[in-house]
Short mmCIF file of C-alpha atoms in Angstrom, two decimals:
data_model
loop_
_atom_site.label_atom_id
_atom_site.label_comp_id
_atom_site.label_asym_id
_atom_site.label_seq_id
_atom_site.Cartn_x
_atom_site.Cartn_y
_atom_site.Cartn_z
CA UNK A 1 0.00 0.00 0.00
CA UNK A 2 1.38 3.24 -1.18
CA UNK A 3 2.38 6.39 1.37
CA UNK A 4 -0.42 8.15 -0.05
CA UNK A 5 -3.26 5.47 0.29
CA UNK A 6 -1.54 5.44 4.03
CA UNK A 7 -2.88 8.57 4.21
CA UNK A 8 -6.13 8.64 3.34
CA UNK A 9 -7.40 5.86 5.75
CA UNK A 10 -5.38 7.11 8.60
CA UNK A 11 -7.57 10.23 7.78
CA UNK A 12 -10.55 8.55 7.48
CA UNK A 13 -9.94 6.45 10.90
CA UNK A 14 -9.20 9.68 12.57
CA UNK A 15 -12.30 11.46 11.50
CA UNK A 16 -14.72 7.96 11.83
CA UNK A 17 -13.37 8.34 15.92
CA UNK A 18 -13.46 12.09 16.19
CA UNK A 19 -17.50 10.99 14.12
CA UNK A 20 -18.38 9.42 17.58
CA UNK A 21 -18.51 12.35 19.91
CA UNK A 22 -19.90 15.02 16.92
CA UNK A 23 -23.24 12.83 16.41
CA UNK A 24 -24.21 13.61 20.06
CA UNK A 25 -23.00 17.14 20.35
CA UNK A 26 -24.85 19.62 21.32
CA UNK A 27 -26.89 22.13 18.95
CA UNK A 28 -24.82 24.96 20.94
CA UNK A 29 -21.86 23.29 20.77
CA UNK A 30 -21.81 22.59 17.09
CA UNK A 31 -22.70 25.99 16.61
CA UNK A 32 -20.01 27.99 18.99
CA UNK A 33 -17.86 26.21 16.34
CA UNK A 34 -19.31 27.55 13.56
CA UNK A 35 -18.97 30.99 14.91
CA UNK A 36 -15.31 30.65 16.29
CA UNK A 37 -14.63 29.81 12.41
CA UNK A 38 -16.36 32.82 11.45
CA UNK A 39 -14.33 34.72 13.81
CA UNK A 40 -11.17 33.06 13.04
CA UNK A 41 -11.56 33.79 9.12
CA UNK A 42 -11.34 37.35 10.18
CA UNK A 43 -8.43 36.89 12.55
CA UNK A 44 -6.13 34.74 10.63
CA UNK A 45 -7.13 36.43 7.24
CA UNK A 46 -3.73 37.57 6.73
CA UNK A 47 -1.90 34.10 6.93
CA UNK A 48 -4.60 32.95 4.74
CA UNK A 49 -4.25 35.99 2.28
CA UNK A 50 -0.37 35.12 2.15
CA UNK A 51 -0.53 31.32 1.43
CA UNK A 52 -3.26 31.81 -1.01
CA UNK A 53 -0.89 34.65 -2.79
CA UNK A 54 1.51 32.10 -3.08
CA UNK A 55 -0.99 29.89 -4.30
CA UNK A 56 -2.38 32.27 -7.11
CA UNK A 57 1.53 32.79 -7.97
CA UNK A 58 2.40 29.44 -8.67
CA UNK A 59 -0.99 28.19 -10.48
CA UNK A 60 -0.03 31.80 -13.08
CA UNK A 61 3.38 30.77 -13.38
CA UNK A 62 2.27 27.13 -14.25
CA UNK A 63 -0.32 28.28 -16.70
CA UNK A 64 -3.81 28.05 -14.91
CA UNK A 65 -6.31 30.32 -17.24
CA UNK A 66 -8.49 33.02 -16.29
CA UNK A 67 -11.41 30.92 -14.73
CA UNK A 68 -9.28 28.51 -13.12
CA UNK A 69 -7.24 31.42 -11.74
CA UNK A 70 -10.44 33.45 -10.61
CA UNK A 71 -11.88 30.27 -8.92
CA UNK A 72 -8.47 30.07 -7.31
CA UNK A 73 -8.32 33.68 -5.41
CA UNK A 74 -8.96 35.01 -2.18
CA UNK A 75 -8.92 38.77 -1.47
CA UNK A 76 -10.05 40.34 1.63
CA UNK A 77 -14.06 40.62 -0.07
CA UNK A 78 -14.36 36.62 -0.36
CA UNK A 79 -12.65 36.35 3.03
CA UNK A 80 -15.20 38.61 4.71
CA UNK A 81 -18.18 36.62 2.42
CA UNK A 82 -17.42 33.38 3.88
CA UNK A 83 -16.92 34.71 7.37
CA UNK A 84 -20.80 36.17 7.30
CA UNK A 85 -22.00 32.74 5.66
CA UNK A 86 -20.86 30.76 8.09
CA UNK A 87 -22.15 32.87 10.59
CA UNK A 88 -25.55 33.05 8.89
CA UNK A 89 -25.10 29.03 8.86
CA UNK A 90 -24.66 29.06 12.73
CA UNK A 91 -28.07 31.06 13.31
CA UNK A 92 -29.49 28.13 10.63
CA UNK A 93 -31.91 26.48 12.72
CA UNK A 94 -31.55 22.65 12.56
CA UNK A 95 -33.97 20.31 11.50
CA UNK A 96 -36.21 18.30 13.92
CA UNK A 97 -34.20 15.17 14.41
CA UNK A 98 -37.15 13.20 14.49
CA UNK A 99 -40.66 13.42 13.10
CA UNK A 100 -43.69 11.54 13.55
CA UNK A 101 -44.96 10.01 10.36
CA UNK A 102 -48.41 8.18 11.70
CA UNK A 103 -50.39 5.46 14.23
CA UNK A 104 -49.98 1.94 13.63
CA UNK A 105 -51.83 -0.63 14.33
CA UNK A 106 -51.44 -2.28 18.03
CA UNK A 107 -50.99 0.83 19.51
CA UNK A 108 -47.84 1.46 17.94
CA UNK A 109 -46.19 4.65 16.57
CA UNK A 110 -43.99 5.43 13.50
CA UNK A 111 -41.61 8.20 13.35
CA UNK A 112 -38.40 9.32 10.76
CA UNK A 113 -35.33 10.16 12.31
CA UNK A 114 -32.08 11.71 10.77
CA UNK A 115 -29.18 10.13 11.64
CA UNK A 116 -25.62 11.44 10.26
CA UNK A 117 -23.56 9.41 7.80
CA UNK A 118 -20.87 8.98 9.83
CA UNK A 119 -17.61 10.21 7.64
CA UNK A 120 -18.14 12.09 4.19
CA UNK A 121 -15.56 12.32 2.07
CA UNK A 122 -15.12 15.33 -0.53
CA UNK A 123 -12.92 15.65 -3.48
CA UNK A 124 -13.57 19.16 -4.83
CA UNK A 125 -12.31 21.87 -7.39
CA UNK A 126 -8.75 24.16 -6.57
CA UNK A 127 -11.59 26.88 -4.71
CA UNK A 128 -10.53 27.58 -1.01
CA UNK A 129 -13.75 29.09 -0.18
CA UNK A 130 -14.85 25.22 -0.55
CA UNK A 131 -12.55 24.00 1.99
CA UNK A 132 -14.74 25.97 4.78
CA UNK A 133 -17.75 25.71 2.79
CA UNK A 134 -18.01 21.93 3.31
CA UNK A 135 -16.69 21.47 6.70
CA UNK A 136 -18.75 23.65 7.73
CA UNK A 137 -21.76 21.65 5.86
CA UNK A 138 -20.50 18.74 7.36
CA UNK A 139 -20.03 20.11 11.07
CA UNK A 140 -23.77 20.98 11.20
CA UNK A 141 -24.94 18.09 9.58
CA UNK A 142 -22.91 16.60 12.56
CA UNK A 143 -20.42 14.05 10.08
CA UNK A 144 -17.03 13.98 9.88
CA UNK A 145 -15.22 14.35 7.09
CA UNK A 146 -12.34 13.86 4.87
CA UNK A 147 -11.40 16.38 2.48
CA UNK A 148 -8.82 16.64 -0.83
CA UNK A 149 -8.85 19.65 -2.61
CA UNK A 150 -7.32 20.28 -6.66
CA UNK A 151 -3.32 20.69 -5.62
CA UNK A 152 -3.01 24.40 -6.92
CA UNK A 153 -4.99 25.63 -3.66
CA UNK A 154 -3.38 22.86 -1.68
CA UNK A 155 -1.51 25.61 0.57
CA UNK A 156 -4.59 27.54 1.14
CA UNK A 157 -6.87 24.64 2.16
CA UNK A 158 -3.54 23.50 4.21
CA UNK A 159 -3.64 26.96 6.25
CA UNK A 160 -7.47 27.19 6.32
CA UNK A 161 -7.30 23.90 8.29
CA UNK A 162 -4.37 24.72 10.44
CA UNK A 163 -5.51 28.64 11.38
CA UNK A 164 -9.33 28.48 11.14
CA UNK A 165 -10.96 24.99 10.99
CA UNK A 166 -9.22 22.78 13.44
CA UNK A 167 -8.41 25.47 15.93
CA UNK A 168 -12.41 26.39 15.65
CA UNK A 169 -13.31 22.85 16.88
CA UNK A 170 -11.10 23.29 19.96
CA UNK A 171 -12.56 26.49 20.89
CA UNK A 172 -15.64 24.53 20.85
CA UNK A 173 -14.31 21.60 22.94
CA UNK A 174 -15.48 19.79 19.88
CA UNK A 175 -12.82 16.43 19.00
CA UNK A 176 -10.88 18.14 16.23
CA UNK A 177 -10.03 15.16 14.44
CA UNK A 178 -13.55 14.97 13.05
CA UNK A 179 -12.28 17.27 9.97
CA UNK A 180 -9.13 15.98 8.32
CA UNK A 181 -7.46 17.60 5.11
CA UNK A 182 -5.61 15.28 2.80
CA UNK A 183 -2.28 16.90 2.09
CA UNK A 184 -1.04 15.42 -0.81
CA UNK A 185 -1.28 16.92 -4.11
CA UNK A 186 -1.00 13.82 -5.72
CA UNK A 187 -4.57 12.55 -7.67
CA UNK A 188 -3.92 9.23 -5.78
CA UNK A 189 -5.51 10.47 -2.89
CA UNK A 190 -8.69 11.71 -4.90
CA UNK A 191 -8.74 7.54 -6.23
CA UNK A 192 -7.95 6.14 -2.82
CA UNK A 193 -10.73 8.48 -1.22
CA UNK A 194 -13.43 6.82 -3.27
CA UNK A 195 -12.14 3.17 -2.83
CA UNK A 196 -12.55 2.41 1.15
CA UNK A 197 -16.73 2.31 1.43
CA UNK A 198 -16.11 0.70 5.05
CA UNK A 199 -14.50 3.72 6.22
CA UNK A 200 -16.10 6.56 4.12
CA UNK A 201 -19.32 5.37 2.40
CA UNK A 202 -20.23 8.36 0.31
CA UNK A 203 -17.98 11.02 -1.17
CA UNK A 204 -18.92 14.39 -2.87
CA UNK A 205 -17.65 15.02 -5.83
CA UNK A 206 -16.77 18.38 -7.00
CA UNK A 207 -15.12 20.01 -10.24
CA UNK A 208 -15.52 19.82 -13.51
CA UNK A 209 -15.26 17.35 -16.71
CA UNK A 210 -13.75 13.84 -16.85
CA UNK A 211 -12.01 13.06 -14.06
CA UNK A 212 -14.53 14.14 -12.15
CA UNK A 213 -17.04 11.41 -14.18
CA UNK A 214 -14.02 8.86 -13.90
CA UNK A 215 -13.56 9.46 -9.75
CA UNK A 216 -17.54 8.80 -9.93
CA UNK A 217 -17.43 5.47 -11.67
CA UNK A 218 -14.75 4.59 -9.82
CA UNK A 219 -16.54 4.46 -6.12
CA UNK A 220 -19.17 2.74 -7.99
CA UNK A 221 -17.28 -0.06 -8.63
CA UNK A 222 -15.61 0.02 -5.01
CA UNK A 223 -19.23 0.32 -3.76
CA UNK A 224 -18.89 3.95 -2.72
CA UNK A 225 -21.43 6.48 -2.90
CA UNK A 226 -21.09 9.58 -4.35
CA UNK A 227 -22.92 12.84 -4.94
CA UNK A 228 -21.24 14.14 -8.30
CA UNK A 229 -20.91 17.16 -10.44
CA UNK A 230 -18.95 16.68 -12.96
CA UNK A 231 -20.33 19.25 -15.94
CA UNK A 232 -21.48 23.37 -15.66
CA UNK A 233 -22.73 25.96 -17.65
CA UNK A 234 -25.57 27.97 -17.60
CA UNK A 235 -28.43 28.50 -20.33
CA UNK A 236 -30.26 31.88 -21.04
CA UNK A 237 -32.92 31.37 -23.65
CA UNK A 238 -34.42 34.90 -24.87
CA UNK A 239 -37.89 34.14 -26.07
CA UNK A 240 -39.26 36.71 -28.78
CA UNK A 241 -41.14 38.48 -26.11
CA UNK A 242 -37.90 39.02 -23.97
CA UNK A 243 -37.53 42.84 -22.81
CA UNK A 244 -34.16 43.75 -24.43
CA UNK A 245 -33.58 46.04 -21.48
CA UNK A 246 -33.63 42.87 -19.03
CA UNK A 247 -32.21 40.25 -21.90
CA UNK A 248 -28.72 42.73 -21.79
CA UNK A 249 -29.13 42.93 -17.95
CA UNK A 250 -29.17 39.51 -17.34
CA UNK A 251 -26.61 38.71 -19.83
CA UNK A 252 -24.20 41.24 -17.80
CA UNK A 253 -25.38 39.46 -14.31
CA UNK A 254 -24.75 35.77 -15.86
CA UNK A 255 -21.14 37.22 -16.87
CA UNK A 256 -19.90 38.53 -13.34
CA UNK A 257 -17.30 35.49 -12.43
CA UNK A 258 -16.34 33.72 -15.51
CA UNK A 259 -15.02 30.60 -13.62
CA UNK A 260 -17.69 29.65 -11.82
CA UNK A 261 -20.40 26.71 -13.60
CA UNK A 262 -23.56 28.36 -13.31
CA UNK A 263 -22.41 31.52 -15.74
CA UNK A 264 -23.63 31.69 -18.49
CA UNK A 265 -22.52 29.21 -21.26
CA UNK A 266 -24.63 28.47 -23.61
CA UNK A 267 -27.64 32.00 -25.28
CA UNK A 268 -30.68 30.99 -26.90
CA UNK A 269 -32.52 33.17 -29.17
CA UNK A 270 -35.60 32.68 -30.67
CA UNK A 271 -35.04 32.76 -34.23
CA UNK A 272 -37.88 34.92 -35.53
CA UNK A 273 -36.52 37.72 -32.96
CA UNK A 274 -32.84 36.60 -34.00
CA UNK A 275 -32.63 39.96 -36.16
CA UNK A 276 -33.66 42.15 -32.98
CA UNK A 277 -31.67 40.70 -30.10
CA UNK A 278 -28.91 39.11 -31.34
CA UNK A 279 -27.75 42.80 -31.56
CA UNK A 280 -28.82 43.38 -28.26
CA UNK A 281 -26.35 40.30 -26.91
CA UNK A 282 -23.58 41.16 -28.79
CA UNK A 283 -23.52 44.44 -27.10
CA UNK A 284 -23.95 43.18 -23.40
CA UNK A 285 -21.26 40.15 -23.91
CA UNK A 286 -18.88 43.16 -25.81
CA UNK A 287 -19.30 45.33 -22.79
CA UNK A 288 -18.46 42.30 -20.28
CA UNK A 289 -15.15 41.08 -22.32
CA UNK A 290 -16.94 38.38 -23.26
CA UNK A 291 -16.41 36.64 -27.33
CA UNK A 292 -19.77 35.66 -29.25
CA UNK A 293 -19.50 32.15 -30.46
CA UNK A 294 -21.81 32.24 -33.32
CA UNK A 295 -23.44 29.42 -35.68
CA UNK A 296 -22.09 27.25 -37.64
CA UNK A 297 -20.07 26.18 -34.87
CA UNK A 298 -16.97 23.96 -34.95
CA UNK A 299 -17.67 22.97 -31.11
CA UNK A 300 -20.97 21.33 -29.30
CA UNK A 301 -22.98 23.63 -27.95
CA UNK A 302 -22.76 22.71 -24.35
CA UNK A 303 -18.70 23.43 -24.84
CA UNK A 304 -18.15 24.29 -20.98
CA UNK A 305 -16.35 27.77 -21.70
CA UNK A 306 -15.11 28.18 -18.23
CA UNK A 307 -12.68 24.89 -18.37
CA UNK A 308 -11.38 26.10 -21.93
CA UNK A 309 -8.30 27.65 -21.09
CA UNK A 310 -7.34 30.83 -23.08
CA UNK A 311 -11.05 30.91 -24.58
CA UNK A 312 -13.06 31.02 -20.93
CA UNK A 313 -14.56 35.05 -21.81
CA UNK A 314 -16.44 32.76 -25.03
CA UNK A 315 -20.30 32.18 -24.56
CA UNK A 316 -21.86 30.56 -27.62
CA UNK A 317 -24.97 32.16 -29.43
CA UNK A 318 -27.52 30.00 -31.33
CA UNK A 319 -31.03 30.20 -32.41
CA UNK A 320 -34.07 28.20 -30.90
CA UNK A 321 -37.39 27.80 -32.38
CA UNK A 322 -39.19 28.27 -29.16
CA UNK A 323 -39.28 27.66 -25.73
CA UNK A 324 -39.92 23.76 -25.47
CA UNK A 325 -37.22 23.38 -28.70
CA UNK A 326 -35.23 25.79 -25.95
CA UNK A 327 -35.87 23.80 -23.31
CA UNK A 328 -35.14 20.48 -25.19
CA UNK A 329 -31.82 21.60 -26.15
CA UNK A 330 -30.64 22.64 -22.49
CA UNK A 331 -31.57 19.46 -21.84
CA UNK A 332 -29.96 17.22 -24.59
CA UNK A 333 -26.50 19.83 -25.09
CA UNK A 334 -25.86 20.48 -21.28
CA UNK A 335 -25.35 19.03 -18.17
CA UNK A 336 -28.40 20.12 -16.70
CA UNK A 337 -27.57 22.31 -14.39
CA UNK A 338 -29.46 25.66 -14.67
CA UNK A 339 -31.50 27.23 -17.53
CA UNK A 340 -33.65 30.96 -17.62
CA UNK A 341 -36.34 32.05 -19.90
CA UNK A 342 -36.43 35.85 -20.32
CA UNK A 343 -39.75 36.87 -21.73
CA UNK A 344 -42.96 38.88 -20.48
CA UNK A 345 -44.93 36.08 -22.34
CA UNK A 346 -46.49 33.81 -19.24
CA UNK A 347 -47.63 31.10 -21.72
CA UNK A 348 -43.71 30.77 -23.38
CA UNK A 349 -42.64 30.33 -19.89
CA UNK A 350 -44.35 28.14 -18.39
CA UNK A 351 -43.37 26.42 -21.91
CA UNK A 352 -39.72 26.58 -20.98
CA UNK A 353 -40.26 25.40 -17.44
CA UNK A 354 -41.97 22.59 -18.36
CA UNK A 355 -39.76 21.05 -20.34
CA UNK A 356 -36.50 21.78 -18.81
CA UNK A 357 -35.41 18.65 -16.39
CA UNK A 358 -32.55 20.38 -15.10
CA UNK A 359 -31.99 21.69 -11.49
CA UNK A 360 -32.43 24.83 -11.38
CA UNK A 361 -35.17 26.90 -13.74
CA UNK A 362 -35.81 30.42 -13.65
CA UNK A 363 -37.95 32.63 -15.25
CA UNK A 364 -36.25 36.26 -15.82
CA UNK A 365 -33.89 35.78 -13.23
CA UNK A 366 -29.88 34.90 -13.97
CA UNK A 367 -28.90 31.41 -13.77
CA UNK A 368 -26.17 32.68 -11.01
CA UNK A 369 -28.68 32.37 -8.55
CA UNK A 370 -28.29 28.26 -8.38
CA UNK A 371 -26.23 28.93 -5.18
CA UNK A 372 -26.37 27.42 -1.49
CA UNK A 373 -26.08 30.83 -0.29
CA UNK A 374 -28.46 32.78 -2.66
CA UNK A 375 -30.80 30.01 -2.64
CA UNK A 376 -31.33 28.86 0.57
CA UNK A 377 -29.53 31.48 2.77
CA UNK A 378 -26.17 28.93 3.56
CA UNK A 379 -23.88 27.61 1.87
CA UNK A 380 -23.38 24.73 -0.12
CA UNK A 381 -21.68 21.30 -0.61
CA UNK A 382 -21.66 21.12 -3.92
CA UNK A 383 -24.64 21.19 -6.93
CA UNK A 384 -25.56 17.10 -7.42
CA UNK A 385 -27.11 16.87 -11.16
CA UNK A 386 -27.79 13.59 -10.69
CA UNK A 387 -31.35 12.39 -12.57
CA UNK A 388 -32.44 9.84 -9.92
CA UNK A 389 -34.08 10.54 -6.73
CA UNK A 390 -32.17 12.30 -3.74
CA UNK A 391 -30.90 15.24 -3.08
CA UNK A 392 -30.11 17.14 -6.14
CA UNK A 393 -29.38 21.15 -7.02
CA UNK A 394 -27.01 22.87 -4.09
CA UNK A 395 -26.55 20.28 -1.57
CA UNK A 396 -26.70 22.10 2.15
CA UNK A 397 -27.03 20.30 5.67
CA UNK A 398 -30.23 19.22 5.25
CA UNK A 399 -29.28 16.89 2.84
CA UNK A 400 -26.35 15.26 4.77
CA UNK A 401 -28.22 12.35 6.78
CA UNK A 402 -29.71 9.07 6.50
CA UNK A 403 -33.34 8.34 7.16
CA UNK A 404 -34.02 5.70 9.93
CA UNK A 405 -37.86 5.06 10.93
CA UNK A 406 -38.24 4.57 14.50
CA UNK A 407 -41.44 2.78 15.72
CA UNK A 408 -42.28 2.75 19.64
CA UNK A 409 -45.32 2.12 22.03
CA UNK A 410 -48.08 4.39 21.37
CA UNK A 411 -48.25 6.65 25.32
#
């Protein structure tokens, strides 16, 4: 057994005992931690600033593009962010750990209770922000964890850990070896965290494009379970009665962080108003930096933009002949993930809605808003596009449990 697979169980058998005494913590106690790591991001923001400099350095020098490099960055804005997420996660109130479902016969009672995982691994994108996003996630969903982040924000992750996280668990007189970091840069550890279902059953999977799909069939074959997002990209589908004033506005609010995988990726436009907006986009996407990739194309037209180094400020253009053909193609081009109708027609709408099976679907509003945080007021583990039941769209605390009925003497 290799030094690195060493690694990743002694992890996991340091976070599945440190799992014990988190399951029976108390509310309070889980969330004094969650505070003290809001706190901490504040006090130990400029050790975190500095190792994420160096970070941001060395990913440049080795040729990381724009998105990868924007996902990549801290400044003293994102640091405050997370700080007043988490602490809006701490005021989260938690969910009932047990409900009662109904009477049974003999007297009896049924009721659901959530009980926590246990250990939860994660294997996500080179974004620091997602280091304290999902142990955070984790700590009030009460699991453990085991995380490995993309090796360019290795040093970040390493110092987010060592100043904020673990010492935020001690303040707490929480066990801190419930969270464990992976540090090893080496994609080993992302295989050997999906290969040890005895130890850490289910494993979220973060990032983008193939290896993310490959890490995915991998714990399925190693009997691992895994909550996966592998592919991004928004759609923005102007219908023919789209206000041009709100098509160009939400164009420019799809636009805002080109590395991100809700932006927008893919513009629809009906093709009998073709003529009269495709202007209109030009204009918004020239004004944001952003290249028009118009029809014929030499590329699919789900090409994820933001993973196409040198060519991530591209959004292609094509023509739709209405909102369920709109729809369709969302569905059948992309990964599912988020689509938006702009139009003051109700009727082409509800069209669009209808027919889109993605995730997220919004009706003049910007795909951006398929967020943990904008969504549902915290923050996220990741977006699961999975098409089978259970939890799927930004995956928060709520999500992080198994369901175990309960039946007892009726009093």
């Amino acid at each position: 057994m290799s030094n690195i697979a060493n690694e990743v169980i002694a992890c996991g058998e340091a976070a599945r005992a440190g799992s014990r005494g988190l399951a029976g913590a108390a509310d309070d106690a889980i969330n004094e931690a969650l505070r003290a790591m809001a706190a901490l991001l504040a006090e130990r923001a400029p050790a975190v600033l500095r190792a994420n400099a160096a970070d941001v350095a060395a990913g440049e020098q080795a040729g990381l593009g724009r998105g990868l490099v924007d996902r990549l960055k801290l400044d003293d804005a994102r640091m405050t962010d997370m700080a007043g997420q988490i602490g809006r996660l701490a005021d989260a109130p938690f969910p009932p750990a047990q409900v009662p479902v109904r009477d049974l016969p003999g007297g009896l009672r049924l009721a659901e209770r959530r009980v926590p995982v246990g250990v939860i691994g994660a294997n996500y994108e080179a974004r620091p922000n997602v280091t304290v996003d999902v142990a955070s996630q984790l700590l009030k969903s009460r699991n453990a964890g085991v995380l490995r982040t993309g090796g360019a924000a290795l040093g970040s992750a390493t110092t987010l850990f060592d100043e904020v996280i673990t010492p935020a668990l001690e303040r707490a007189g929480l066990d801190a070896r419930a969270l464990n970091l992976v540090r090893s840069a080496d994609r080993e550890a992302a295989t050997e965290l999906v290969r040890h279902p005895g130890l850490i059953p289910l494993v979220i999977l973060r990032g983008s494009g193939e290896t993310t799909r490959n890490l995915a069939a991998d714990a399925a074959r190693h009997g691992v379970r895994t909550l996966a997002h592998a592919d991004g990209g928004g759609v923005l589908y102007l219908d023919r009665a789209a206000d041009p004033a709100l098509a160009a506005q939400l164009i420019t609010d799809s636009l805002d962080r080109l590395g991100v995988c809700n932006r927008l990726n893919l513009l629809l436009i009906h093709d009998e108003a073709w003529p009269r907006l495709l202007p209109v986009a030009q204009t918004a996407l020239e004004k944001a930096g952003v290249t028009a990739s118009l029809p014929p194309h030499d590329h699919p037209l789900g090409h994820e933009w933001a993973l196409d180094t040198g060519h991530e400020a591209t959004v292609t253009v094509a023509p739709a002949a209405g909102p369920a053909q709109a729809a369709r193609t969302a569905n059948d081009e992309t990964s599912g993930l988020a689509a938006a109708v702009v139009t003051a027609d109700a009727g082409a709408a509800a069209q669009f809605l209808a027919a889109y099976a993605g995730t997220g679907a919004f009706w003049n509003a910007s795909t951006r808003l398929l967020d943990g945080f904008k969504l549902r007021g915290v923050p996220e583990t990741g977006i699961n596009v999975d098409h089978v039941p259970g939890p799927r769209g930004p995956v928060t605390f709520h999500d992080l449990c198994l369901r175990q009925y309960v039946v007892t003497p009726g009093t």
